[in-house]
Each structure stands twice: as C-alpha cells, then as structure tokens.
Short mmCIF file of C-alpha atoms in Angstrom, two decimals:
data_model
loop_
_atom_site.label_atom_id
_atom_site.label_comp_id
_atom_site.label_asym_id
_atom_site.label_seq_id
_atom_site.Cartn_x
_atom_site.Cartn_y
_atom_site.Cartn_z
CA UNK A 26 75.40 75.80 37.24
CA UNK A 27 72.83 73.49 38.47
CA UNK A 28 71.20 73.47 41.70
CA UNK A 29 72.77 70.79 43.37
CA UNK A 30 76.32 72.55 43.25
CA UNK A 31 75.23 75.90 44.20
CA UNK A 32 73.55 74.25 47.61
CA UNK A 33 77.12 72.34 47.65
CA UNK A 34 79.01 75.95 47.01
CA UNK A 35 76.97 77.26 49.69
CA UNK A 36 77.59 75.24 52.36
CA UNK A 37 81.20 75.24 51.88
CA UNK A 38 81.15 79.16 51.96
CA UNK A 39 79.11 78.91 55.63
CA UNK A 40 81.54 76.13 56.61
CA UNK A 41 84.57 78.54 56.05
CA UNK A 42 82.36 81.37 57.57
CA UNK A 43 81.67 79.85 60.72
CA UNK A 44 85.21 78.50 60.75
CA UNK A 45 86.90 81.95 60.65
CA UNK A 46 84.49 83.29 63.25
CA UNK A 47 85.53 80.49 65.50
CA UNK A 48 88.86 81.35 65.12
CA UNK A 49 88.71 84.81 65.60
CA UNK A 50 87.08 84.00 69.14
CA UNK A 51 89.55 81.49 69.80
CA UNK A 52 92.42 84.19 69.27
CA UNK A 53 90.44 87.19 71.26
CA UNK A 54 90.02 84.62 73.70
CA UNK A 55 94.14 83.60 74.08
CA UNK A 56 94.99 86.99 73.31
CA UNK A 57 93.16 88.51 76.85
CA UNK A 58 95.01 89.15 79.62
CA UNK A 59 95.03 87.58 82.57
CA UNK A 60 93.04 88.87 85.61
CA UNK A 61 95.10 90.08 88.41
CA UNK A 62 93.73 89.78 92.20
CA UNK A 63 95.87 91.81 94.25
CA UNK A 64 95.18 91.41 98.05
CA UNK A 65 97.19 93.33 100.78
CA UNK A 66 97.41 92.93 104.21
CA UNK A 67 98.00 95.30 106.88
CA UNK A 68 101.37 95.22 109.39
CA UNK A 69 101.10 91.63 108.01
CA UNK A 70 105.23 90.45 108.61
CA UNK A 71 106.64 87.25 107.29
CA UNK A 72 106.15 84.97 110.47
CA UNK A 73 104.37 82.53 108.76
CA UNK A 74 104.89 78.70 108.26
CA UNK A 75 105.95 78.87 104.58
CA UNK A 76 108.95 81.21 105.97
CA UNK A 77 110.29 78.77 108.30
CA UNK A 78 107.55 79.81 111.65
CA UNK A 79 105.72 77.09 113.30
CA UNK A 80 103.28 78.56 115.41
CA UNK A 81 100.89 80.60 113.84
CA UNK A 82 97.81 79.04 112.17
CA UNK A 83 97.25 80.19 108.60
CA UNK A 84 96.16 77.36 106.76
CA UNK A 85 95.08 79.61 104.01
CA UNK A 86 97.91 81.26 103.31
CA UNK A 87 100.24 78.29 103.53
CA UNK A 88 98.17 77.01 100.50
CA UNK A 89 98.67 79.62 98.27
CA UNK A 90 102.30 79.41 99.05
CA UNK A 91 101.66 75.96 97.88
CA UNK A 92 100.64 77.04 94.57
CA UNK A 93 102.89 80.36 94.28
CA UNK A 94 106.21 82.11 93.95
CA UNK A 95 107.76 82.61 97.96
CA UNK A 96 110.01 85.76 97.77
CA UNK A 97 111.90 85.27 100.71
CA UNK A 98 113.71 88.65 100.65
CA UNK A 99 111.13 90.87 99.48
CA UNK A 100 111.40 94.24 101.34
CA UNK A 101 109.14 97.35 101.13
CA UNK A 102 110.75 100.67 100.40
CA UNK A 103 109.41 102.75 103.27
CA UNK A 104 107.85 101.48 106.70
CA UNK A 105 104.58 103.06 107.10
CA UNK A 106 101.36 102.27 105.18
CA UNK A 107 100.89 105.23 103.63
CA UNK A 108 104.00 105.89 101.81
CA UNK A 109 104.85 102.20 101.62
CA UNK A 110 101.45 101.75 99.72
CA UNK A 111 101.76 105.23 97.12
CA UNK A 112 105.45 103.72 96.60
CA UNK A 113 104.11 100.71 95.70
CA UNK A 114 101.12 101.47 93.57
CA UNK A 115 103.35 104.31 91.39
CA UNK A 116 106.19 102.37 91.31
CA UNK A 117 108.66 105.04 92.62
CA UNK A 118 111.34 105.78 95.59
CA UNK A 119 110.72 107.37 98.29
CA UNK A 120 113.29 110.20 98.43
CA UNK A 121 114.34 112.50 101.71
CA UNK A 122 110.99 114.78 100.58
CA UNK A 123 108.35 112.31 98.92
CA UNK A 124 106.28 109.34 100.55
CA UNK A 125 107.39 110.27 104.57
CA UNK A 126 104.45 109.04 106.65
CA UNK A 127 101.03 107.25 107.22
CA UNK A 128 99.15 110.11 105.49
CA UNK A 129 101.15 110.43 102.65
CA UNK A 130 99.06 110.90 99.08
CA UNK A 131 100.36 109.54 95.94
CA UNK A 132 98.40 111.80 93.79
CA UNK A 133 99.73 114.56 96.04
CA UNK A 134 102.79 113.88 96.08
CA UNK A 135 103.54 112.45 92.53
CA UNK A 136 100.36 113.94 90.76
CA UNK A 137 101.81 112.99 87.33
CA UNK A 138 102.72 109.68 87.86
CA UNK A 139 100.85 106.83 86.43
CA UNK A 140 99.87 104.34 88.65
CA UNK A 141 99.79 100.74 88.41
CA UNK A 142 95.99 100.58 88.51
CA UNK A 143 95.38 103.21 86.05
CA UNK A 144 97.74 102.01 83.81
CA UNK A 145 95.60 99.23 84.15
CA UNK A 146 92.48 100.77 83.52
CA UNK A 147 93.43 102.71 79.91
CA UNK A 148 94.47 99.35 78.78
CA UNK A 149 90.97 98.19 79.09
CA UNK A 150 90.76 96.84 82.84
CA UNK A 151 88.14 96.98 84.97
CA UNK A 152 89.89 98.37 88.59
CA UNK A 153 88.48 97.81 91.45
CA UNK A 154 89.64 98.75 95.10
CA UNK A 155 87.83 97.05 98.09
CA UNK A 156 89.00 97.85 101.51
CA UNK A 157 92.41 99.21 102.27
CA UNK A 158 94.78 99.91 99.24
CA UNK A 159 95.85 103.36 99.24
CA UNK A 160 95.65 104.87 102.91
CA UNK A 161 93.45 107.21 102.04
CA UNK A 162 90.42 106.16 99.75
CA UNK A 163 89.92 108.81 98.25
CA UNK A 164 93.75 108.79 96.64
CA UNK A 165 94.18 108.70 92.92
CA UNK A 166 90.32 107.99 92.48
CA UNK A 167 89.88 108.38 88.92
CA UNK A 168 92.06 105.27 88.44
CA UNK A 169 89.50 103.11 89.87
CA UNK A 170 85.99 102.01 88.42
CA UNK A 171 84.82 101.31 91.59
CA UNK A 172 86.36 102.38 95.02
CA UNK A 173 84.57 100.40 98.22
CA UNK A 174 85.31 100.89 102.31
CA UNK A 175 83.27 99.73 104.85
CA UNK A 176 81.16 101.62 106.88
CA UNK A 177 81.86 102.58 110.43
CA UNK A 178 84.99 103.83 112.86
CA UNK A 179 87.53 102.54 111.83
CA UNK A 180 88.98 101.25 115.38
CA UNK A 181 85.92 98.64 114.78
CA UNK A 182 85.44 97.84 118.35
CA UNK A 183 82.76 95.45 118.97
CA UNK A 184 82.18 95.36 122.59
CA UNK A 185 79.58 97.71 124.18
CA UNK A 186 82.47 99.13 126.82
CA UNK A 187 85.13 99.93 123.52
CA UNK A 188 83.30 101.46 121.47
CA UNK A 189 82.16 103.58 124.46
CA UNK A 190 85.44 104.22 125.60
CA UNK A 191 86.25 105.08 121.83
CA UNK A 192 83.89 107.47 121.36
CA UNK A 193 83.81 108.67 118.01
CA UNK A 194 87.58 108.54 117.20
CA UNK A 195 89.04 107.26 114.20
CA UNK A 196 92.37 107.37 115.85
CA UNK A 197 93.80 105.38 119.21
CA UNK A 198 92.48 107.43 122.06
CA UNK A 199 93.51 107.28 125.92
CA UNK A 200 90.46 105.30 127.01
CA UNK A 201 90.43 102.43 123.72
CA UNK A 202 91.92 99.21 124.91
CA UNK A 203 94.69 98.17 122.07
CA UNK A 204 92.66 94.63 121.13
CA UNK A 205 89.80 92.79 121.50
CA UNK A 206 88.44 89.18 121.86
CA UNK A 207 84.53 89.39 121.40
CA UNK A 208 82.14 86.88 120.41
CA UNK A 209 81.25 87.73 117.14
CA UNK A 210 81.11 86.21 113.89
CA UNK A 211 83.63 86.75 111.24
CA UNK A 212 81.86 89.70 109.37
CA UNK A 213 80.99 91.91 112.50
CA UNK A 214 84.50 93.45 111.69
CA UNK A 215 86.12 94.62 108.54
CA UNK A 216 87.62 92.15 107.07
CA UNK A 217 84.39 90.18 106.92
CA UNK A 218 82.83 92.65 105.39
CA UNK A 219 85.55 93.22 102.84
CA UNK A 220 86.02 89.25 102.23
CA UNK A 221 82.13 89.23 101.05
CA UNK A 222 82.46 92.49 99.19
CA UNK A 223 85.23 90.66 97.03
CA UNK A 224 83.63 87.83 96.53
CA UNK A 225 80.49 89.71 95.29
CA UNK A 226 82.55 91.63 92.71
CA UNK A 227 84.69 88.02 91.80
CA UNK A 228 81.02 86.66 91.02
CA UNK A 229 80.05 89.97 89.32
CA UNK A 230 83.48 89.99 87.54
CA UNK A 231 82.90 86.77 86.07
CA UNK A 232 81.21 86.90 83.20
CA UNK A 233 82.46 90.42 82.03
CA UNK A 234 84.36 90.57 79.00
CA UNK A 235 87.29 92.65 80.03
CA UNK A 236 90.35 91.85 82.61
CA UNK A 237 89.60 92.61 85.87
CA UNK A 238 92.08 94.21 88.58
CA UNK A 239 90.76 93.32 91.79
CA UNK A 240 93.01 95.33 94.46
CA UNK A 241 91.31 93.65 98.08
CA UNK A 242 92.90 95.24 101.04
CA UNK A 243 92.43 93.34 104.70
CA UNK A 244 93.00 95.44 107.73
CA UNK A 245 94.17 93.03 110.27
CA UNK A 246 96.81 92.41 111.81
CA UNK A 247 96.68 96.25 112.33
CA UNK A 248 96.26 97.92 116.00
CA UNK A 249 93.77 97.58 117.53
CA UNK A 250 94.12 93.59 117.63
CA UNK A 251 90.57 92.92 117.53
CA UNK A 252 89.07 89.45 116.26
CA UNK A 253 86.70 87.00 117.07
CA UNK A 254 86.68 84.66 119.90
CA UNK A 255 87.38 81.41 118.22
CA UNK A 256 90.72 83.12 116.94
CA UNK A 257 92.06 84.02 120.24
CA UNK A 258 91.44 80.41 121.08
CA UNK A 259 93.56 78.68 118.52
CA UNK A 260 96.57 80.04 120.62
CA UNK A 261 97.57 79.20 124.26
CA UNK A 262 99.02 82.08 125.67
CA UNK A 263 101.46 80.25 128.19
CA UNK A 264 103.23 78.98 125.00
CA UNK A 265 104.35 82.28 123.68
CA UNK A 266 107.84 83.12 123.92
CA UNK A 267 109.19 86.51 123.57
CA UNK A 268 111.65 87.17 120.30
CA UNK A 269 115.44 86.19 121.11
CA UNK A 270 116.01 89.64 120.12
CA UNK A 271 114.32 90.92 123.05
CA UNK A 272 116.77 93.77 124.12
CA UNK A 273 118.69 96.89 123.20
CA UNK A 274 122.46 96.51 122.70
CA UNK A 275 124.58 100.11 123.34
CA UNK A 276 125.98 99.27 120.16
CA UNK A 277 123.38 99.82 118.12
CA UNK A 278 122.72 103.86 117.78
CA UNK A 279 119.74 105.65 119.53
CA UNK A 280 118.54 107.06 116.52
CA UNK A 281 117.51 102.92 115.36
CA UNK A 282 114.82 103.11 118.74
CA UNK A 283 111.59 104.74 119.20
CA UNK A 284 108.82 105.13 121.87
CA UNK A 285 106.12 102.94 119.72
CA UNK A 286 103.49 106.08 119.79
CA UNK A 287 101.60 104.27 117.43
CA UNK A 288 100.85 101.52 120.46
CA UNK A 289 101.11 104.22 123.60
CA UNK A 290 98.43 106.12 122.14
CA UNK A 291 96.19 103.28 123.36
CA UNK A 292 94.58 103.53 126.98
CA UNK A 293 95.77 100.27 128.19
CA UNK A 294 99.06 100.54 127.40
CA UNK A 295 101.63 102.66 129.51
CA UNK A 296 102.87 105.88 128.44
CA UNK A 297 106.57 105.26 128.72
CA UNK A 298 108.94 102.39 129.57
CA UNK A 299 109.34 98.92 128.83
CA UNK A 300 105.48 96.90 127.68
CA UNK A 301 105.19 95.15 130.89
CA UNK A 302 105.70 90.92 130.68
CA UNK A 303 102.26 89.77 131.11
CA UNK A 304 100.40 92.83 128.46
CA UNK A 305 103.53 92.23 126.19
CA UNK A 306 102.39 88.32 125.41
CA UNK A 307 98.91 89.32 125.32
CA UNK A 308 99.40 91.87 122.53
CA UNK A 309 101.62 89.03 120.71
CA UNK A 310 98.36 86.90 121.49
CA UNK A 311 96.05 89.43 119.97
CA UNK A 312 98.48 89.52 116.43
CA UNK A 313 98.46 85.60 116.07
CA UNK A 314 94.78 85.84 116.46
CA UNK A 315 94.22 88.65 113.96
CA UNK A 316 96.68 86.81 111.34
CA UNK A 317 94.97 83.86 111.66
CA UNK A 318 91.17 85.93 111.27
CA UNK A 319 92.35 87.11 107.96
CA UNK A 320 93.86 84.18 106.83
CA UNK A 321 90.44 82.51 107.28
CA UNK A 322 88.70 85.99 105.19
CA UNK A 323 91.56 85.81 102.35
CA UNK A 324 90.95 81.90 102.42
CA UNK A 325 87.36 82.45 101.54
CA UNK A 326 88.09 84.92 98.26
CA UNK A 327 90.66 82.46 96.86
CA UNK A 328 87.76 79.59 97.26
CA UNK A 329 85.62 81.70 95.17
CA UNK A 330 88.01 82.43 93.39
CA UNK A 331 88.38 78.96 92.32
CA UNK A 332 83.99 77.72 92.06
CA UNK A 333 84.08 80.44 89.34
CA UNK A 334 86.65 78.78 87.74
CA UNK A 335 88.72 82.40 87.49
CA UNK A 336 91.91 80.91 89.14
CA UNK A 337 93.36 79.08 85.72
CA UNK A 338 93.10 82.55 84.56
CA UNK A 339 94.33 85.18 87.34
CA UNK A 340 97.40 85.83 88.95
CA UNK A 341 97.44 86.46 92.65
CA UNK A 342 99.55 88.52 94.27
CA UNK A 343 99.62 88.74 97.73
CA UNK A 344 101.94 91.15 100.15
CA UNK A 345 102.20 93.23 103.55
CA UNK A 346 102.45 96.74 103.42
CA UNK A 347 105.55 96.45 105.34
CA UNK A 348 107.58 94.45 108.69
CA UNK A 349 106.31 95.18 112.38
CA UNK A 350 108.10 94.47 115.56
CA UNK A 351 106.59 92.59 118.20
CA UNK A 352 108.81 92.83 120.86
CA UNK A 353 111.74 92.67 118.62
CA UNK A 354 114.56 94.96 119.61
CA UNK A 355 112.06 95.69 122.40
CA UNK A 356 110.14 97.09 119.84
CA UNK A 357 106.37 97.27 118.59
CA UNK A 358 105.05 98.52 115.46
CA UNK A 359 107.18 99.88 112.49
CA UNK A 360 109.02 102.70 112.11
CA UNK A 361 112.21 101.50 112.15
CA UNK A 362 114.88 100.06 109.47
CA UNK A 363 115.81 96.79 111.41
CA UNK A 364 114.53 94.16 109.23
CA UNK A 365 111.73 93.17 111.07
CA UNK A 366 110.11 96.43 109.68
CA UNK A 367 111.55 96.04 106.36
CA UNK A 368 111.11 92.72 105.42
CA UNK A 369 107.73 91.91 104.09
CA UNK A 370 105.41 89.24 102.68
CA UNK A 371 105.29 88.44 99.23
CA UNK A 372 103.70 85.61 96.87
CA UNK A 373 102.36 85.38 93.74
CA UNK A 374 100.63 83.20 91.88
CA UNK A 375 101.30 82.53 88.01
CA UNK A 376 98.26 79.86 86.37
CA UNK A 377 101.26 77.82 84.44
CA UNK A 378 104.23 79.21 86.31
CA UNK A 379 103.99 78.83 89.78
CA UNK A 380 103.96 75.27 92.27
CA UNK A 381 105.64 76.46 95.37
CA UNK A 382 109.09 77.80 94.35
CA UNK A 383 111.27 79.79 96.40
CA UNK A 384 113.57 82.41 95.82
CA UNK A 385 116.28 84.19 97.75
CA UNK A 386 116.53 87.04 95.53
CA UNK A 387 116.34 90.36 96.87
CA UNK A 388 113.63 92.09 95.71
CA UNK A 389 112.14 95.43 96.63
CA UNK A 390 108.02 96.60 96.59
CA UNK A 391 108.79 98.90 93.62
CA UNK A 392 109.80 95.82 91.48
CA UNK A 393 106.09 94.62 91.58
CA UNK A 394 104.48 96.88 89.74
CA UNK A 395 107.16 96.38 86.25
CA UNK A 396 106.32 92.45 87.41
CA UNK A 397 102.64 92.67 86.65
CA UNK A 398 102.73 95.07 83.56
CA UNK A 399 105.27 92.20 81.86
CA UNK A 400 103.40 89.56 82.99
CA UNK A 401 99.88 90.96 81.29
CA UNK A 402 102.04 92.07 78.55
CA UNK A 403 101.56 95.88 79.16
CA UNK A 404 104.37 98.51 78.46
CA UNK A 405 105.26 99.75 82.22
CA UNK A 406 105.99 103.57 82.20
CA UNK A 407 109.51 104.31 81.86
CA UNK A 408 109.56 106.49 85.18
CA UNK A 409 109.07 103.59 87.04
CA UNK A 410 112.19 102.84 89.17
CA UNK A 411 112.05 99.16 90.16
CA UNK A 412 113.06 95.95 88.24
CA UNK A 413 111.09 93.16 87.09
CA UNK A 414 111.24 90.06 88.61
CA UNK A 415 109.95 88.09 85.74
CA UNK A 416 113.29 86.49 85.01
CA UNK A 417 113.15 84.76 88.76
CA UNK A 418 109.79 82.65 87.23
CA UNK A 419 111.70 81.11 84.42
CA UNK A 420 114.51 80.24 86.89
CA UNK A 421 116.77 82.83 86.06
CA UNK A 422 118.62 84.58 87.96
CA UNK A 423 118.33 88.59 88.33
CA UNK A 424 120.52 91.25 87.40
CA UNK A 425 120.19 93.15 90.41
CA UNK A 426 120.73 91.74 93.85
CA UNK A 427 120.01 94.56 96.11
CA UNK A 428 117.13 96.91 97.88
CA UNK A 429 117.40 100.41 99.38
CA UNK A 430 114.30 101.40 102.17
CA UNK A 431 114.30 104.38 104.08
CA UNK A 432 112.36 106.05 106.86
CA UNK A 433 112.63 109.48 107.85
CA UNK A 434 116.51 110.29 108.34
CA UNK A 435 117.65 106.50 107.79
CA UNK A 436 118.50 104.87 104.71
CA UNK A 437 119.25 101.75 104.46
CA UNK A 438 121.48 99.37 101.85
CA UNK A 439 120.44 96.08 101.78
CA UNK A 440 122.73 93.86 99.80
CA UNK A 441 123.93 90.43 100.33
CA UNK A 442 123.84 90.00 103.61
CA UNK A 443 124.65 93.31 104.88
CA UNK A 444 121.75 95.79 106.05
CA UNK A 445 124.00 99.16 105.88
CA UNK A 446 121.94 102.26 107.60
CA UNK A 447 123.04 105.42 107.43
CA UNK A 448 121.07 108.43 109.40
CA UNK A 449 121.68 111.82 106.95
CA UNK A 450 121.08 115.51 107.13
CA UNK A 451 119.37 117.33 104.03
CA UNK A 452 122.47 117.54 102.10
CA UNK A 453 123.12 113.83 102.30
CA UNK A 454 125.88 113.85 104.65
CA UNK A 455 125.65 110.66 107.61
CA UNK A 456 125.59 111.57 111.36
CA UNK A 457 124.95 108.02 112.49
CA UNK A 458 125.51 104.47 111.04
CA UNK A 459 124.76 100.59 111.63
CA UNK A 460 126.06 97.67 109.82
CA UNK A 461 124.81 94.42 110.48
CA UNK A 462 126.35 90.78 109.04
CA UNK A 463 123.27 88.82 108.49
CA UNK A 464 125.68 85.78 107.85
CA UNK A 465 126.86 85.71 111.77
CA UNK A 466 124.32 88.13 113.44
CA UNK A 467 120.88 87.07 111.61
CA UNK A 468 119.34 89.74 114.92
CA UNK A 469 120.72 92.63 113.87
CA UNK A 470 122.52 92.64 117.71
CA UNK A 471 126.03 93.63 116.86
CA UNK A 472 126.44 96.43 114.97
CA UNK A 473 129.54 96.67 113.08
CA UNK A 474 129.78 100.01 111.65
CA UNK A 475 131.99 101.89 114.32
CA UNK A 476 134.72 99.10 114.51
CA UNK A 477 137.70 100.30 112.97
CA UNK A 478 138.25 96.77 110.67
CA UNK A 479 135.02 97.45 108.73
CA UNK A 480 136.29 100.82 108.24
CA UNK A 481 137.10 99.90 104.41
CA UNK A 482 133.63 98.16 104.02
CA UNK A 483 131.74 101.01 105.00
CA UNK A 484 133.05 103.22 103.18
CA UNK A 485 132.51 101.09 100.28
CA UNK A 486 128.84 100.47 101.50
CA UNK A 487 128.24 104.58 101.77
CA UNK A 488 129.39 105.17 98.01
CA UNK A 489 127.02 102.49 96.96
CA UNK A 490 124.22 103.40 99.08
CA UNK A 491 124.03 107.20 96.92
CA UNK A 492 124.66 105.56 93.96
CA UNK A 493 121.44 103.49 94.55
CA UNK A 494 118.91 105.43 96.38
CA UNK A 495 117.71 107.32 93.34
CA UNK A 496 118.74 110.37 91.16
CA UNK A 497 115.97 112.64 92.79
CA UNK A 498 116.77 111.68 96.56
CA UNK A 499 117.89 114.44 97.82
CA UNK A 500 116.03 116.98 96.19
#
C-alpha cells in the first residue's frame, strides 16, 4: 500500500474517531437531567394575582406563573412549617403521632426514610439548601452538599428600638413589635441575604458537570412582618378591606378556633380578644409588604437564573409551606384546617412543558416529591405516599381527585368540593365534625355536618376519610 492511501486511510479513521466522540458528548449531554431550583416561601398563601387577587404587587411571581404550571388546589398536608416541610421533603403523611408541630424533625421522626434531596444526591446531584427548607438546619444534613443560613436573630429586626426590645430572643417576646417598616435596603434582612447567596451558588453551579438541586428557602411573609420602606409604600392602607369572612358563626365547632399564640406572643399585640380595627389592617399592611419584598428577592434568582442561560434547562418549583389567616374566620396565622390554612401556593416550571396552564386538580404537598423524581427520570422510593402529577402536564387528567391534611386532633377530607373535618380521639373515633359545600359556601360559614339531611353524606365522607388518611395513622 502506497503512501498516498495510508494518509487517505488515516484520515478517515480520525474522521470516524472524532465523530464517535462527538456523539458520545452529544448523548451524555441529552441524557443529563435537568436541574431543579426549588424555592419555598414562608406562610406564603395563594392571594396572589395569578389566583384571581388584585391587590397585591408581585410582579415576579405573576411571571413565572406566566411561564409555569398554576395548581389551583394544591394543599399541604399539615399546617405548620415544620411538619408541613419534613412531610414534604420525605414524601410521607402525617399520622395522629408523626410530623405534629413547628419543631418537628424529619430525620427524627422518620430516620429511615429517604428524602427527596438525598435521593437526589446518590443519583449524582449536587444538593444544596440556602435559607429556610427544613425548620431546623441542621435536619437530615448528610443529604445536603452544602447547607447555608444567615447569620443573626432570627426576628431580624432592624431598628435600633426592636432589636433592643428583642433582646437576644430567637422567639416573639413581650416587648418585640410584630413588624417593621425601616429604611433599609433589600439585603439588611434575610431574604436579601439569601437571594445573593443563591445567586452566588446559580453562578457557581453553572459550569459544574453534574445536576444541581438548588432548595432556596425565603422567610417572609413570616411574623414578624418586617421589610423595607419602599414595600410598605406600594400599599395604601385606607384601601384595605378586611376578609368577607370576618366572623365566627356558632355553627362552626369551637374546636375549628384558636387564640393565634403565634401572633399574641408579640408585645404589641393584645393578649386576648378580638385584633383591634386599626392594628388588624396594619398587620394585613405589613404581609402585602413582605409578599411583595420577596417577590422582588425571588425575582432576582430567576433573572440569574436566566443570564446564565440555566432556565432552558431547570425546572422551577415554587410553593408555601402552608395557608395563613389574616383575619379570616377572625383568624391570624395557621393552625387551623379551614382552607385558608390548607390551601397553598404551587407552580412549576417545565423548559418544554409549561406556558401558563392551569389546573383544578386536587393535589396534595406529598405528590411533589414522586413529581420531580419522574420528571428527572429517577425511581421515587416506594414508601412514598403521594401521587404524581405528571399526567396533569400532558393534559391528562389524574386518577386521584382528593387530599387529606390534618393538624393536631382534626383531619380533614378534601374532595370535590367538600372540606369534611373530623376532630378524633387516639383510637380514631370523631367527637366533633364540620362539613363545608364549597359549591354554595366558598367561606367555609355554614357548616353542614350536624344537619340531619347530610346525615347520609357524612357518614359516607367518615368511611372515606379512614380509608384515605394512611395505613399507619393511627398508630
């Protein structure tokens, strides 16, 4: 063989070299999974324009509706951050003896289970948790790479006379004022700081070869409502009108109420009785502001998000840990199983999928973790008890068409449009009940459960309600 083919034979064989290595990075490449940015926001309800509200400025979060899946019926599982979040994140029910309050640990109380970001991480994501995700930071820690909080008390006063009155507590004390309207820029408080620490690891993240799992959590709207000036200003107080639910009806049992401790423990707020007129639109000033503060910090992550040209290739979800009353039911805070504690938040964004869709499906926080894991094409663990809601993104519709939340004694049945409550002892049996027709009482005013021709229906209501609330509920 002369020279001239073997330079020809050569150069073929680098050709076809070349080639195959080309395609081999073109699969790797379409074969890696998508990025996930999960941001959650705390006591964050669904009063927002993209559910139907007018008056509360979000421009940021009305985008990414824009660009998203709307879950219009999404409900969390359990009413209080802590469980609500360990529910969440592991996928599982609360039952009468596991995720009960704001302190609850979900590698305490399910130490086995295998959470969504660690399931994550052993299939080769890098996990990271900025801000508030779990409750407690230092929960189910070796599932995270990195684990980030900002420095500081966490009531985050800014004015000299608050953080005086303060003190050193981490919890509401007598003399701290329950919000705050300082002139500060956007990253004297948290969420500032936690916008910028999320962007940092976004521009870190960016060239890495692995998936990333970037879990951001904001910490306003929570008490104490404390934001910048120029917040407080988008809003003219005058203008605020008090919920039409704004009362107590005898129907509705005792057990539904409760003395808002969570606010009371604050010095400016009385220790008993109804929230005075005047204080009560103030505090409902003080949320708008805070919503629209972190809609401005959130806004600034997904922009990032974008310059680094990550968005084509990440799915965003985005959710409140669970409803809060302001003023509803003459109600503040959570705590409760009307829906304005249960319902909740949700979007998420699918490169591809998603442009603004809406769904009415019912859909509870323990369906989001199965979501994700199909999505990235991971095998969920088969412990988990939620439901994917993949179907609902190629327009089909889902099997199941109900959600069951509890907190403390009450459980509630949420199908259709009846929200079904029952208040039960250890063993399961009911010492108090509440029906509500969302058709013809959307408030949750008139409950139905005592009058004698819904007899039949709640019976029917209480079978379902045990067959649904899990297998290890009452144990």
């Amino acid at each position: 063989m002369n020279k001239f083919f073997k330079y020809i034979i050569g150069l073929s064989l680098l050709f076809m070299s070349c080639k195959n290595e080309k395609d081999k990075t073109t699969d790797s490449l379409e074969q890696k999974p998508m990025n996930i940015l999960f941001i959650a926001v705390d006591d964050l309800r669904p009063e927002l324009n993209f559910y139907g509200a007018n008056h509360i400025q979000s421009p940021n979060l009305d985008k990414l509706a824009e660009e998203s899946l709307v879950f219009n019926r999404a409900y969390c599982n359990i009413p209080v951050c802590g469980a609500s979040r360990a529910s969440l994140l592991t996928g599982l029910r609360p039952t009468r003896h596991r995720f009960i309050d704001y302190s609850t640990r979900a590698d305490v109380d399910v130490p086995d289970a295998i959470s969504l970001p660690r399931l994550l991480k052993q299939n080769g994501y890098t996990t990271i948790a900025d801000g508030k995700i779990y409750h407690n930071v230092e929960d189910d820690v070796s599932s995270w790479n990195s684990i980030w909080f900002p420095e500081g008390n966490i009531r985050n006063y800014q004015l000299e006379k608050n953080i005086k009155e303060n003190g050193n507590a981490n919890l509401a004390v007598a003399g701290a004022t329950a919000f705050e309207m300082a002139e500060v820029n956007d990253t004297a408080y948290f969420d500032g700081k936690i916008a910028q620490k999320g962007i940092a690891d976004l521009q870190k993240l960016k060239n890495k070869n692995t998936p990333f799992f970037l879990a951001i959590g904001f910490m306003k709207p929570h008490l104490p409502f404390n934001a910048p000036k120029k917040y407080w200003d988008l809003y003219d107080r005058s203008k605020i009108e008090f919920p039409d639910s704004y009362l107590q009806p005898e129907s509705t049992p005792k057990q539904a109420f409760h003395n808002f401790g969570e606010l009371r423990n604050y010095g400016n707020i009385p220790k008993k009785g109804d929230i005075p007129d005047d204080l009560a639109k103030e505090l409902i000033h003080g949320y708008y502001a805070c919503v629209s503060y972190v809609d401005a910090q959130i806004g600034l992550v997904l922009d990032e998000l974008k310059r680094l040209e990550l968005e084509d290739d990440t799915i965003v979800v985005l959710w409140g840990d669970h409803g809060w009353n302001l003023g509803d039911h003459q109600l503040w805070c959570k705590h409760s199983t009307f829906e304005t504690a249960l319902r909740t938040p949700l979007v998420i964004k699918v490169p591809g999928k998603t442009n603004g869709q809406k769904t009415d499906a019912i859909t509870e926080y323990i369906d989001i973790y199965p979501s994700l894991a199909e999505l990235i094409g991971v095998e969920a663990p088969k412990s988990l008890d939620g439901q994917s809601f993949v179907p609902l993104l190629n327009g089909e519709t889902p099997e199941k068409d109900w959600a069951v939340s509890k907190f403390k004694d009450a459980v509630t049945l949420i199908k259709g449009d009846l929200f079904y409550t029952e208040w039960t002892k250890d063993d399961g049996v009911a010492y108090a009940r509440m029906l509500f027709d969302h058709k013809t009482d959307p408030l949750e005013l008139d409950n139905l459960a005592e009058k004698p021709e819904y007899l039949e229906t709640v019976n029917q209501l209480a079978k379902e309600l045990r067959a649904k609330w899990g297998k290890d509920f009452l144990k």
